CSV table of N, CA and C in Angstrom, one decimal:
chain,number,residue,atom,x,y,z
A,1,MET,N,0.6,-1.1,-0.1
A,1,MET,CA,0.0,0.1,-0.1
A,1,MET,C,0.9,1.4,0.1
A,2,ALA,N,0.6,2.3,-0.9
A,2,ALA,CA,1.5,3.4,-1.1
A,2,ALA,C,0.8,4.4,-0.2
A,3,LEU,N,1.9,5.2,0.5
A,3,LEU,CA,1.5,6.3,1.5
A,3,LEU,C,1.2,7.3,0.6
A,4,ASP,N,0.0,8.2,1.0
A,4,ASP,CA,-0.4,9.3,0.3
A,4,ASP,C,0.8,10.5,0.8
A,5,GLU,N,0.4,11.6,0.0
A,5,GLU,CA,1.5,12.7,0.5
A,5,GLU,C,1.6,13.0,1.8
A,6,ALA,N,0.3,13.4,2.5
A,6,ALA,CA,0.1,13.6,3.9
A,6,ALA,C,0.6,12.8,4.8
A,7,ALA,N,0.5,11.2,4.5
A,7,ALA,CA,1.2,10.1,5.4
A,7,ALA,C,2.7,10.3,5.1
A,8,MET,N,3.1,10.6,4.1
A,8,MET,CA,4.5,10.8,3.9
A,8,MET,C,5.1,11.7,4.3
A,9,ALA,N,4.5,13.2,4.5
A,9,ALA,CA,4.9,14.2,5.3
A,9,ALA,C,4.9,14.0,6.5
A,10,GLU,N,3.9,13.2,7.4
A,10,GLU,CA,3.9,13.0,8.7
A,10,GLU,C,5.1,11.9,9.1
A,11,LEU,N,5.4,10.8,8.1
A,11,LEU,CA,6.2,9.9,8.3
A,11,LEU,C,7.7,10.7,8.4
A,12,GLU,N,7.9,11.7,7.5
A,12,GLU,CA,9.1,12.3,7.5
A,12,GLU,C,9.3,13.3,8.6
A,13,ARG,N,8.2,13.7,9.2
A,13,ARG,CA,8.2,14.5,10.3
A,13,ARG,C,8.6,14.0,11.6
A,14,LEU,N,8.0,12.7,11.7
A,14,LEU,CA,8.3,11.8,12.8
A,14,LEU,C,9.6,11.2,12.9
A,15,TYR,N,10.2,10.9,11.5
A,15,TYR,CA,11.2,10.3,11.1
A,15,TYR,C,12.5,11.1,11.8
A,16,CYS,N,12.1,12.4,11.2
A,16,CYS,CA,13.5,13.6,11.6
A,16,CYS,C,13.5,14.0,13.3
A,17,GLU,N,12.2,13.9,13.6
A,17,GLU,CA,12.3,14.4,15.4
A,17,GLU,C,13.1,13.3,15.8
A,18,GLY,N,12.9,12.0,15.6
A,18,GLY,CA,13.9,10.8,16.2
A,18,GLY,C,13.3,10.3,17.6
A,19,GLU,N,11.9,10.6,18.1
A,19,GLU,CA,11.3,10.1,19.3
A,19,GLU,C,10.9,8.8,18.9
A,20,LEU,N,10.6,8.4,18.0
A,20,LEU,CA,10.2,7.0,17.6
A,20,LEU,C,11.4,6.3,17.2
A,21,THR,N,11.2,4.9,17.2
A,21,THR,CA,12.3,3.9,16.8
A,21,THR,C,11.8,3.6,15.2
A,22,LEU,N,12.6,3.2,14.5
A,22,LEU,CA,12.1,2.5,13.2
A,22,LEU,C,11.1,1.7,13.1
A,23,ALA,N,11.2,0.9,14.2
A,23,ALA,CA,10.0,-0.1,14.6
A,23,ALA,C,8.6,0.2,14.7
A,24,GLU,N,8.8,1.4,15.7
A,24,GLU,CA,7.4,1.9,15.8
A,24,GLU,C,6.9,3.1,15.0
A,25,LEU,N,7.7,3.4,14.1
A,25,LEU,CA,7.3,4.2,12.8
A,25,LEU,C,6.6,3.2,11.9
A,26,GLY,N,7.3,2.2,11.6
A,26,GLY,CA,6.8,0.9,10.8
A,26,GLY,C,5.6,0.5,11.2
A,27,ALA,N,5.6,0.1,12.5
A,27,ALA,CA,4.0,-0.3,12.9
A,27,ALA,C,3.1,1.0,12.8
A,28,ARG,N,3.2,2.0,12.8
A,28,ARG,CA,2.3,3.2,12.5
A,28,ARG,C,1.8,3.3,11.3
A,29,PHE,N,3.0,3.1,10.2
A,29,PHE,CA,2.5,3.3,9.0
A,29,PHE,C,2.5,2.0,8.0
A,30,GLY,N,2.9,1.0,8.8
A,30,GLY,CA,2.3,-0.4,7.8
A,30,GLY,C,3.5,-0.7,7.2
A,31,ARG,N,4.7,-0.7,7.7
A,31,ARG,CA,5.8,-0.7,6.9
A,31,ARG,C,7.0,-1.7,7.9
A,32,ALA,N,8.0,-2.1,7.3
A,32,ALA,CA,8.9,-2.7,8.0
A,32,ALA,C,10.1,-1.9,8.6
A,33,PRO,N,10.6,-1.9,9.5
A,33,PRO,CA,11.8,-0.9,10.0
A,33,PRO,C,12.5,-0.7,8.8
A,34,THR,N,13.2,-1.8,8.1
A,34,THR,CA,14.1,-1.4,6.9
A,34,THR,C,13.8,-0.6,5.8
A,35,SER,N,12.2,-0.9,5.6
A,35,SER,CA,11.4,-0.1,4.8
A,35,SER,C,11.7,1.4,4.6
A,36,ILE,N,11.5,1.8,6.2
A,36,ILE,CA,11.6,3.2,6.6
A,36,ILE,C,12.7,3.7,6.3
A,37,SER,N,13.8,2.8,6.6
A,37,SER,CA,15.1,3.4,6.5
A,37,SER,C,15.7,3.6,5.2
A,38,ARG,N,15.2,2.5,4.4
A,38,ARG,CA,15.3,3.0,2.7
A,38,ARG,C,14.6,3.8,2.4
A,39,LEU,N,13.4,4.3,2.6
A,39,LEU,CA,12.6,5.4,2.1
A,39,LEU,C,13.4,6.7,2.6
A,40,ALA,N,13.7,6.6,3.7
A,40,ALA,CA,14.5,7.9,4.4
A,40,ALA,C,15.7,7.9,3.4
A,41,ARG,N,16.6,7.2,3.2
A,41,ARG,CA,17.7,7.4,2.3
A,41,ARG,C,17.3,7.7,1.0
A,42,SER,N,16.4,7.1,0.2
A,42,SER,CA,15.8,7.5,-0.9
A,42,SER,C,15.3,8.9,-1.3
A,43,ARG,N,15.0,9.4,-0.3
A,43,ARG,CA,14.2,10.8,-0.2
A,43,ARG,C,15.0,11.9,0.3
A,44,GLY,N,16.2,11.5,0.6
A,44,GLY,CA,17.4,12.2,1.4
A,44,GLY,C,16.9,12.9,2.4
A,45,TRP,N,16.2,12.3,3.7
A,45,TRP,CA,16.0,12.8,4.8
A,45,TRP,C,17.2,12.6,5.6
A,46,PRO,N,17.4,13.6,6.4
A,46,PRO,CA,18.7,13.5,7.2
A,46,PRO,C,18.8,12.2,7.8
A,47,MET,N,19.9,11.8,8.2
A,47,MET,CA,20.3,10.7,8.9
A,47,MET,C,20.1,10.9,10.2
A,48,ARG,N,19.4,10.0,11.0
A,48,ARG,CA,18.8,9.9,12.4
A,48,ARG,C,19.8,10.3,13.3
A,49,TRP,N,21.0,9.4,13.2
A,49,TRP,CA,22.2,9.8,14.1
A,49,TRP,C,22.7,11.4,14.2
A,50,ASP,N,22.4,11.9,12.8
A,50,ASP,CA,23.1,13.3,12.9
A,50,ASP,C,22.3,14.0,13.4
A,51,SER,N,20.5,14.0,13.3
A,51,SER,CA,19.8,14.9,14.0
A,51,SER,C,19.6,14.5,15.5
A,52,MET,N,20.0,13.2,15.9
A,52,MET,CA,20.0,13.2,17.1
A,52,MET,C,21.4,13.1,18.0
A,53,GLY,N,22.3,13.8,17.5
A,53,GLY,CA,23.4,14.3,18.1
A,53,GLY,C,24.5,13.3,18.2
A,54,ARG,N,24.1,11.9,17.6
A,54,ARG,CA,25.1,10.9,17.6
A,54,ARG,C,26.0,10.6,16.4
A,55,ALA,N,27.0,10.0,16.6
A,55,ALA,CA,27.8,9.5,15.8
A,55,ALA,C,27.6,8.1,15.2
A,56,PRO,N,27.8,7.9,14.0
A,56,PRO,CA,27.5,6.6,13.5
A,56,PRO,C,28.6,5.6,13.9
A,57,ARG,N,28.3,4.3,14.1
A,57,ARG,CA,29.2,3.5,14.3
A,57,ARG,C,30.4,3.4,13.3
A,58,LYS,N,31.6,3.4,13.9
A,58,LYS,CA,32.7,3.1,13.3
A,58,LYS,C,33.1,1.8,13.3
A,59,SER,N,33.4,0.7,12.2
A,59,SER,CA,33.7,-0.4,12.2
A,59,SER,C,35.4,-0.4,12.4
A,60,MET,N,35.8,-1.5,13.0
A,60,MET,CA,37.2,-1.6,13.5
A,60,MET,C,38.2,-1.8,12.2
A,61,SER,N,39.2,-1.1,12.4
A,61,SER,CA,40.0,-1.2,11.2
A,61,SER,C,40.8,-2.7,10.7
A,62,SER,N,40.9,-3.0,9.6
A,62,SER,CA,41.1,-4.3,9.2
A,62,SER,C,42.6,-4.2,8.8
A,63,THR,N,43.6,-3.8,9.6
A,63,THR,CA,45.0,-4.1,9.1
A,63,THR,C,45.5,-5.2,9.1
A,64,PRO,N,46.5,-5.4,8.7
A,64,PRO,CA,47.2,-7.1,9.0
A,64,PRO,C,47.3,-7.5,10.5
A,65,ALA,N,47.9,-6.2,10.9
A,65,ALA,CA,48.0,-6.5,12.7
A,65,ALA,C,46.9,-6.9,13.5
A,66,VAL,N,45.6,-6.2,13.0
A,66,VAL,CA,44.5,-6.5,13.5
A,66,VAL,C,43.8,-7.9,13.3
A,67,ARG,N,44.1,-8.2,12.1
A,67,ARG,CA,43.8,-9.4,11.5
A,67,ARG,C,44.5,-10.7,12.3
A,68,ALA,N,46.0,-10.3,12.4
A,68,ALA,CA,46.9,-11.1,12.7
A,68,ALA,C,46.5,-11.5,14.1
A,69,ALA,N,46.0,-10.4,15.2
A,69,ALA,CA,45.9,-10.6,16.5
A,69,ALA,C,44.6,-11.1,16.5
A,70,LEU,N,43.5,-11.2,15.7
A,70,LEU,CA,42.4,-11.9,15.7
A,70,LEU,C,42.6,-13.4,15.6
A,71,ALA,N,43.4,-13.7,14.4
A,71,ALA,CA,43.8,-15.1,14.2
A,71,ALA,C,44.4,-15.9,15.6
A,72,VAL,N,45.4,-15.1,16.2
A,72,VAL,CA,46.0,-15.5,17.2
A,72,VAL,C,45.1,-15.7,18.4
A,73,LYS,N,44.0,-15.1,18.4
A,73,LYS,CA,42.8,-15.1,19.6
A,73,LYS,C,42.2,-16.5,19.2
A,74,LEU,N,41.6,-16.5,17.9
A,74,LEU,CA,41.0,-17.6,17.9
A,74,LEU,C,42.0,-18.9,17.7
A,75,CYS,N,43.1,-18.8,17.4
A,75,CYS,CA,44.0,-20.0,17.9
A,75,CYS,C,43.9,-20.7,19.3
A,76,GLY,N,43.8,-19.4,20.2
A,76,GLY,CA,43.8,-19.7,21.6
A,76,GLY,C,42.4,-20.1,22.1
A,77,VAL,N,41.4,-19.9,21.6
A,77,VAL,CA,40.1,-20.7,21.3
A,77,VAL,C,40.1,-21.8,21.0
A,78,ILE,N,40.5,-22.1,19.9
A,78,ILE,CA,40.8,-23.4,19.4
A,78,ILE,C,41.5,-24.5,20.3
A,79,ALA,N,42.6,-23.9,20.6
A,79,ALA,CA,43.5,-24.6,21.7
A,79,ALA,C,42.4,-24.9,22.9
A,80,LYS,N,41.8,-24.1,23.6
A,80,LYS,CA,41.1,-24.3,24.7
A,80,LYS,C,40.1,-25.5,24.4
A,81,LYS,N,39.3,-25.5,23.5
A,81,LYS,CA,38.5,-26.4,23.1
A,81,LYS,C,38.9,-27.8,22.8
A,82,LEU,N,40.4,-27.9,22.3
A,82,LEU,CA,41.1,-29.1,22.2
A,82,LEU,C,41.2,-29.6,23.2
A,83,GLU,N,41.6,-28.7,24.4
A,83,GLU,CA,42.3,-29.1,25.6
A,83,GLU,C,41.0,-29.5,26.4
A,84,GLN,N,39.9,-29.2,26.3
A,84,GLN,CA,38.5,-29.4,26.9
A,84,GLN,C,38.1,-30.7,26.6
A,85,MET,N,38.3,-31.3,24.9
A,85,MET,CA,38.1,-32.5,24.5
A,85,MET,C,39.2,-33.4,24.8
A,86,GLU,N,40.4,-33.0,25.0
A,86,GLU,CA,41.3,-34.2,25.4
A,86,GLU,C,41.1,-34.5,27.2
A,87,THR,N,40.7,-33.6,28.0
A,87,THR,CA,40.3,-33.9,29.2
A,87,THR,C,39.0,-34.7,29.3
A,88,ALA,N,38.3,-34.5,28.4
A,88,ALA,CA,36.8,-35.3,28.5
A,88,ALA,C,37.2,-36.7,28.1
A,89,MET,N,37.8,-36.8,26.8
A,89,MET,CA,38.4,-37.9,26.6
A,89,MET,C,39.2,-38.8,27.8
A,90,GLU,N,40.0,-38.0,28.5
A,90,GLU,CA,40.5,-38.8,29.5
A,90,GLU,C,39.9,-39.0,30.6
A,91,ARG,N,38.9,-38.7,31.1
A,91,ARG,CA,37.9,-39.0,31.7
A,91,ARG,C,36.8,-40.2,31.4
A,92,GLY,N,36.8,-40.1,30.0
A,92,GLY,CA,35.8,-41.2,29.4
A,92,GLY,C,34.8,-40.5,29.2
A,93,GLU,N,34.6,-39.1,29.0
A,93,GLU,CA,33.4,-38.4,29.0
A,93,GLU,C,33.0,-38.2,27.7
A,94,LEU,N,33.7,-38.4,26.5
A,94,LEU,CA,33.5,-38.0,25.3
A,94,LEU,C,33.0,-38.9,24.4
A,95,GLY,N,31.8,-38.9,24.1
A,95,GLY,CA,30.9,-40.1,23.3
A,95,GLY,C,31.1,-39.5,21.8
A,96,SER,N,30.8,-40.6,21.2
A,96,SER,CA,30.9,-40.1,19.8
A,96,SER,C,30.4,-38.9,19.2
A,97,GLU,N,28.9,-38.6,19.9
A,97,GLU,CA,28.2,-37.6,19.3
A,97,GLU,C,28.7,-36.1,19.9
A,98,ASP,N,29.3,-36.2,20.9
A,98,ASP,CA,30.2,-35.0,21.6
A,98,ASP,C,31.8,-34.5,20.7
A,99,LEU,N,32.0,-35.9,20.2
A,99,LEU,CA,33.6,-35.7,19.8
A,99,LEU,C,32.9,-35.1,18.2
A,100,GLU,N,31.9,-35.7,17.5
A,100,GLU,CA,31.6,-35.3,16.4
A,100,GLU,C,30.9,-33.8,16.4
A,101,ARG,N,30.3,-33.1,17.2
A,101,ARG,CA,29.9,-32.1,17.5
A,101,ARG,C,31.1,-31.0,17.9
A,102,ASP,N,31.8,-31.1,18.7
A,102,ASP,CA,33.2,-30.6,19.0
A,102,ASP,C,34.2,-30.5,17.7
A,103,ALA,N,34.4,-31.5,16.9
A,103,ALA,CA,35.0,-31.5,15.7
A,103,ALA,C,34.7,-30.6,14.8
A,104,LYS,N,33.2,-30.7,14.6
A,104,LYS,CA,32.6,-29.5,13.7
A,104,LYS,C,32.7,-28.0,14.2
A,105,ALA,N,32.5,-27.9,15.6
A,105,ALA,CA,33.0,-26.6,16.2
A,105,ALA,C,34.4,-26.1,15.8
A,106,VAL,N,35.3,-27.2,16.1
A,106,VAL,CA,36.7,-26.8,15.7
A,106,VAL,C,37.0,-26.3,14.4
A,107,ALA,N,36.5,-27.3,13.3
A,107,ALA,CA,36.5,-27.0,12.2
A,107,ALA,C,36.1,-25.9,11.6
A,108,SER,N,34.8,-25.4,12.2
A,108,SER,CA,34.4,-23.7,12.0
A,108,SER,C,35.1,-22.8,12.4
A,109,MET,N,35.5,-23.0,13.6
A,109,MET,CA,36.6,-22.1,14.0
A,109,MET,C,38.0,-22.0,13.2
A,110,ILE,N,38.4,-22.9,12.8
A,110,ILE,CA,39.5,-23.0,11.9
A,110,ILE,C,39.2,-22.2,10.7
A,111,GLY,N,37.7,-22.3,10.0
A,111,GLY,CA,37.8,-21.8,8.7
A,111,GLY,C,37.6,-20.3,8.8
A,112,GLY,N,37.0,-19.8,10.1
A,112,GLY,CA,37.1,-18.4,10.6
A,112,GLY,C,38.5,-17.9,10.6
A,113,MET,N,39.5,-18.5,11.3
A,113,MET,CA,40.7,-18.2,11.3
A,113,MET,C,41.4,-18.0,9.8
A,114,GLU,N,41.1,-19.0,9.0
A,114,GLU,CA,41.7,-18.9,7.4
A,114,GLU,C,41.2,-17.7,6.8
A,115,LYS,N,40.0,-17.4,7.1
A,115,LYS,CA,39.6,-16.2,6.4
A,115,LYS,C,40.1,-15.1,7.2
A,116,VAL,N,40.1,-14.9,8.4
A,116,VAL,CA,41.1,-13.7,9.0
A,116,VAL,C,42.4,-13.4,8.5
A,117,ALA,N,43.1,-14.7,8.3
A,117,ALA,CA,44.4,-14.7,8.1
A,117,ALA,C,44.8,-14.4,6.7
A,118,VAL,N,44.2,-15.1,5.9
A,118,VAL,CA,44.5,-14.9,4.3
A,118,VAL,C,44.4,-13.6,4.0
A,119,THR,N,43.5,-12.9,3.9
A,119,THR,CA,42.9,-11.7,3.3
A,119,THR,C,43.9,-10.9,3.6
A,120,VAL,N,44.7,-10.0,3.0
A,120,VAL,CA,45.7,-8.9,3.0
A,120,VAL,C,45.6,-8.1,1.8
A,121,PRO,N,44.8,-7.2,1.9
A,121,PRO,CA,44.4,-6.3,0.6
A,121,PRO,C,45.9,-5.4,0.2
A,122,ASP,N,46.0,-5.1,-1.1
A,122,ASP,CA,47.2,-4.4,-1.6
A,122,ASP,C,47.4,-3.2,-0.8
A,123,ALA,N,46.5,-2.7,-0.3
A,123,ALA,CA,46.8,-1.3,0.4
A,123,ALA,C,47.7,-1.4,1.7
A,124,ASP,N,47.1,-2.5,2.5
A,124,ASP,CA,47.8,-2.9,3.6
A,124,ASP,C,49.1,-3.5,3.1
A,125,LYS,N,49.4,-4.1,2.3
A,125,LYS,CA,50.8,-4.5,2.1
A,125,LYS,C,51.4,-3.8,1.6
A,126,LYS,N,51.4,-2.4,1.1
A,126,LYS,CA,51.9,-1.3,0.7
A,126,LYS,C,52.5,-0.7,2.4
A,127,ARG,N,51.5,-0.6,3.4
A,127,ARG,CA,51.6,-0.2,4.7
A,127,ARG,C,52.7,-0.7,5.6
A,128,THR,N,52.9,-1.9,5.4
A,128,THR,CA,53.8,-2.6,6.3
A,128,THR,C,54.9,-3.4,5.5
A,129,SER,N,55.6,-3.7,6.2
A,129,SER,CA,57.3,-4.2,5.5
A,129,SER,C,56.9,-5.9,5.4
A,130,LYS,N,57.6,-6.4,4.5
A,130,LYS,CA,57.4,-7.8,4.1
A,130,LYS,C,57.7,-8.7,5.2
A,131,THR,N,59.0,-8.2,5.9
A,131,THR,CA,59.1,-8.9,7.2
A,131,THR,C,58.1,-9.1,8.4
A,132,GLU,N,57.4,-7.9,8.3
A,132,GLU,CA,56.2,-7.9,9.5
A,132,GLU,C,55.3,-8.7,9.0
A,133,ASP,N,54.8,-8.8,7.7
A,133,ASP,CA,53.7,-9.5,7.2
A,133,ASP,C,54.4,-10.9,7.2
A,134,ALA,N,55.6,-11.4,6.7
A,134,ALA,CA,56.0,-12.7,6.9
A,134,ALA,C,56.1,-13.1,8.1
A,135,ASP,N,56.5,-12.4,9.3
A,135,ASP,CA,56.3,-13.1,10.5
A,135,ASP,C,55.0,-13.2,11.0
A,136,ARG,N,54.1,-12.5,10.7
A,136,ARG,CA,52.5,-12.4,11.2
A,136,ARG,C,52.2,-14.1,10.5
A,137,GLU,N,52.4,-14.0,9.2
A,137,GLU,CA,51.9,-15.2,8.5
A,137,GLU,C,52.6,-16.3,9.1
A,138,ASP,N,53.9,-16.5,9.3
A,138,ASP,CA,54.4,-17.6,9.9
A,138,ASP,C,53.9,-18.0,11.4
A,139,ASN,N,53.8,-17.1,12.2
A,139,ASN,CA,53.1,-17.2,13.4
A,139,ASN,C,51.8,-17.8,13.2
A,140,VAL,N,50.8,-17.4,12.5
A,140,VAL,CA,49.6,-17.9,12.3
A,140,VAL,C,49.8,-19.4,11.7
A,141,GLU,N,50.4,-19.7,10.5
A,141,GLU,CA,50.6,-20.9,10.0
A,141,GLU,C,51.1,-22.0,11.0
A,142,ARG,N,52.1,-21.4,12.0
A,142,ARG,CA,52.6,-22.3,12.9
A,142,ARG,C,51.4,-22.7,13.8
A,143,LEU,N,50.6,-21.6,14.4
A,143,LEU,CA,49.4,-22.0,15.2
A,143,LEU,C,48.5,-23.1,14.6
A,144,GLN,N,48.2,-22.6,13.4
A,144,GLN,CA,47.7,-23.4,12.6
A,144,GLN,C,47.9,-25.1,12.5
A,145,ARG,N,49.2,-25.1,12.4
A,145,ARG,CA,49.7,-26.5,12.1
A,145,ARG,C,49.6,-27.0,13.3
A,146,GLU,N,49.9,-26.5,14.6
A,146,GLU,CA,49.9,-27.1,15.8
A,146,GLU,C,48.4,-27.6,16.1
A,147,ILE,N,47.5,-26.7,16.0
A,147,ILE,CA,46.1,-27.2,16.2
A,147,ILE,C,45.7,-28.3,15.4
A,148,ILE,N,46.1,-28.4,14.2
A,148,ILE,CA,45.6,-29.5,13.1
A,148,ILE,C,46.5,-30.7,13.7
A,149,ALA,N,47.6,-30.5,14.3
A,149,ALA,CA,48.2,-31.8,14.8
A,149,ALA,C,47.8,-32.3,16.2
A,150,ARG,N,47.1,-31.3,16.9
A,150,ARG,CA,46.6,-31.9,18.0
A,150,ARG,C,45.2,-32.4,17.7
A,151,PHE,N,44.5,-31.8,16.9
A,151,PHE,CA,43.4,-32.4,16.7
A,151,PHE,C,43.4,-33.9,15.9
A,152,GLU,N,44.2,-34.1,15.0
A,152,GLU,CA,44.5,-35.4,14.5
A,152,GLU,C,45.0,-36.4,15.4
A,153,GLN,N,45.7,-35.7,16.4
A,153,GLN,CA,46.0,-36.8,17.7
A,153,GLN,C,44.8,-37.0,18.3
A,154,ILE,N,44.1,-36.3,18.6
A,154,ILE,CA,42.5,-36.6,19.3
A,154,ILE,C,42.0,-37.6,18.6
A,155,GLN,N,41.9,-37.4,17.2
A,155,GLN,CA,41.1,-38.5,16.6
A,155,GLN,C,41.7,-39.8,16.5
A,156,ARG,N,43.1,-40.0,16.4
A,156,ARG,CA,43.8,-41.0,16.4
A,156,ARG,C,43.8,-41.8,17.7
A,157,ARG,N,43.7,-41.0,18.9
A,157,ARG,CA,43.6,-41.7,20.3
A,157,ARG,C,42.1,-42.2,20.4
A,158,TRP,N,41.3,-41.3,19.9
A,158,TRP,CA,39.8,-41.7,20.0
A,158,TRP,C,39.4,-43.2,19.2
A,159,ASN,N,40.3,-43.3,18.0
A,159,ASN,CA,40.3,-44.6,17.1
A,159,ASN,C,40.8,-45.6,17.8
A,160,ALA,N,42.2,-45.3,18.3
A,160,ALA,CA,42.8,-46.5,19.1
A,160,ALA,C,41.8,-46.9,20.4
A,161,GLU,N,41.1,-46.2,21.2
A,161,GLU,CA,40.7,-46.3,22.3
A,161,GLU,C,39.0,-47.4,21.8
A,162,GLY,N,38.7,-47.2,20.4
A,162,GLY,CA,37.5,-48.0,20.1
A,162,GLY,C,36.6,-47.0,20.0
A,163,GLY,N,36.7,-45.9,19.8
A,163,GLY,CA,35.5,-44.8,19.4
A,163,GLY,C,34.7,-44.7,20.7
A,164,SER,N,33.3,-44.9,20.3
A,164,SER,CA,32.1,-44.5,21.2
A,164,SER,C,32.2,-45.5,22.4
A,165,GLN,N,32.1,-45.0,23.7
A,165,GLN,CA,32.1,-45.3,24.9
A,165,GLN,C,30.7,-45.9,24.9
């Protein structure tokens, strides 16, 4: 249903005042919040954060150092998960369903780490020295190899102990 000019003017006024949320505006005018936002942008209405005295959210910089730090943190999380798996296995608490679930979680985390560690845009390469990039990549690759070796060790141990308890 299209809004008539009077409804559009009322919507614009309420939108610009900023007292109602996009969801409240949407409910009042029979639209989804995203539809209200899209309409405001297409008509050139002022951004709500601007009229409300707030700055827009800024995303974190994606420099090689930031990506490397994130990859190292992910390695730490993966290592912790592997440690939990090893402990559960030693106690006899790791069933085949648990192993499968944990293996999928570890694989997903490794995939995320690879996405973070691999992408280095050309602009970032120009800002950092080749030795810094090589050191970061070597560190992340070393951590990845250690994680994969530990995970394979858990699987071999699991198979040697007869699988599911």
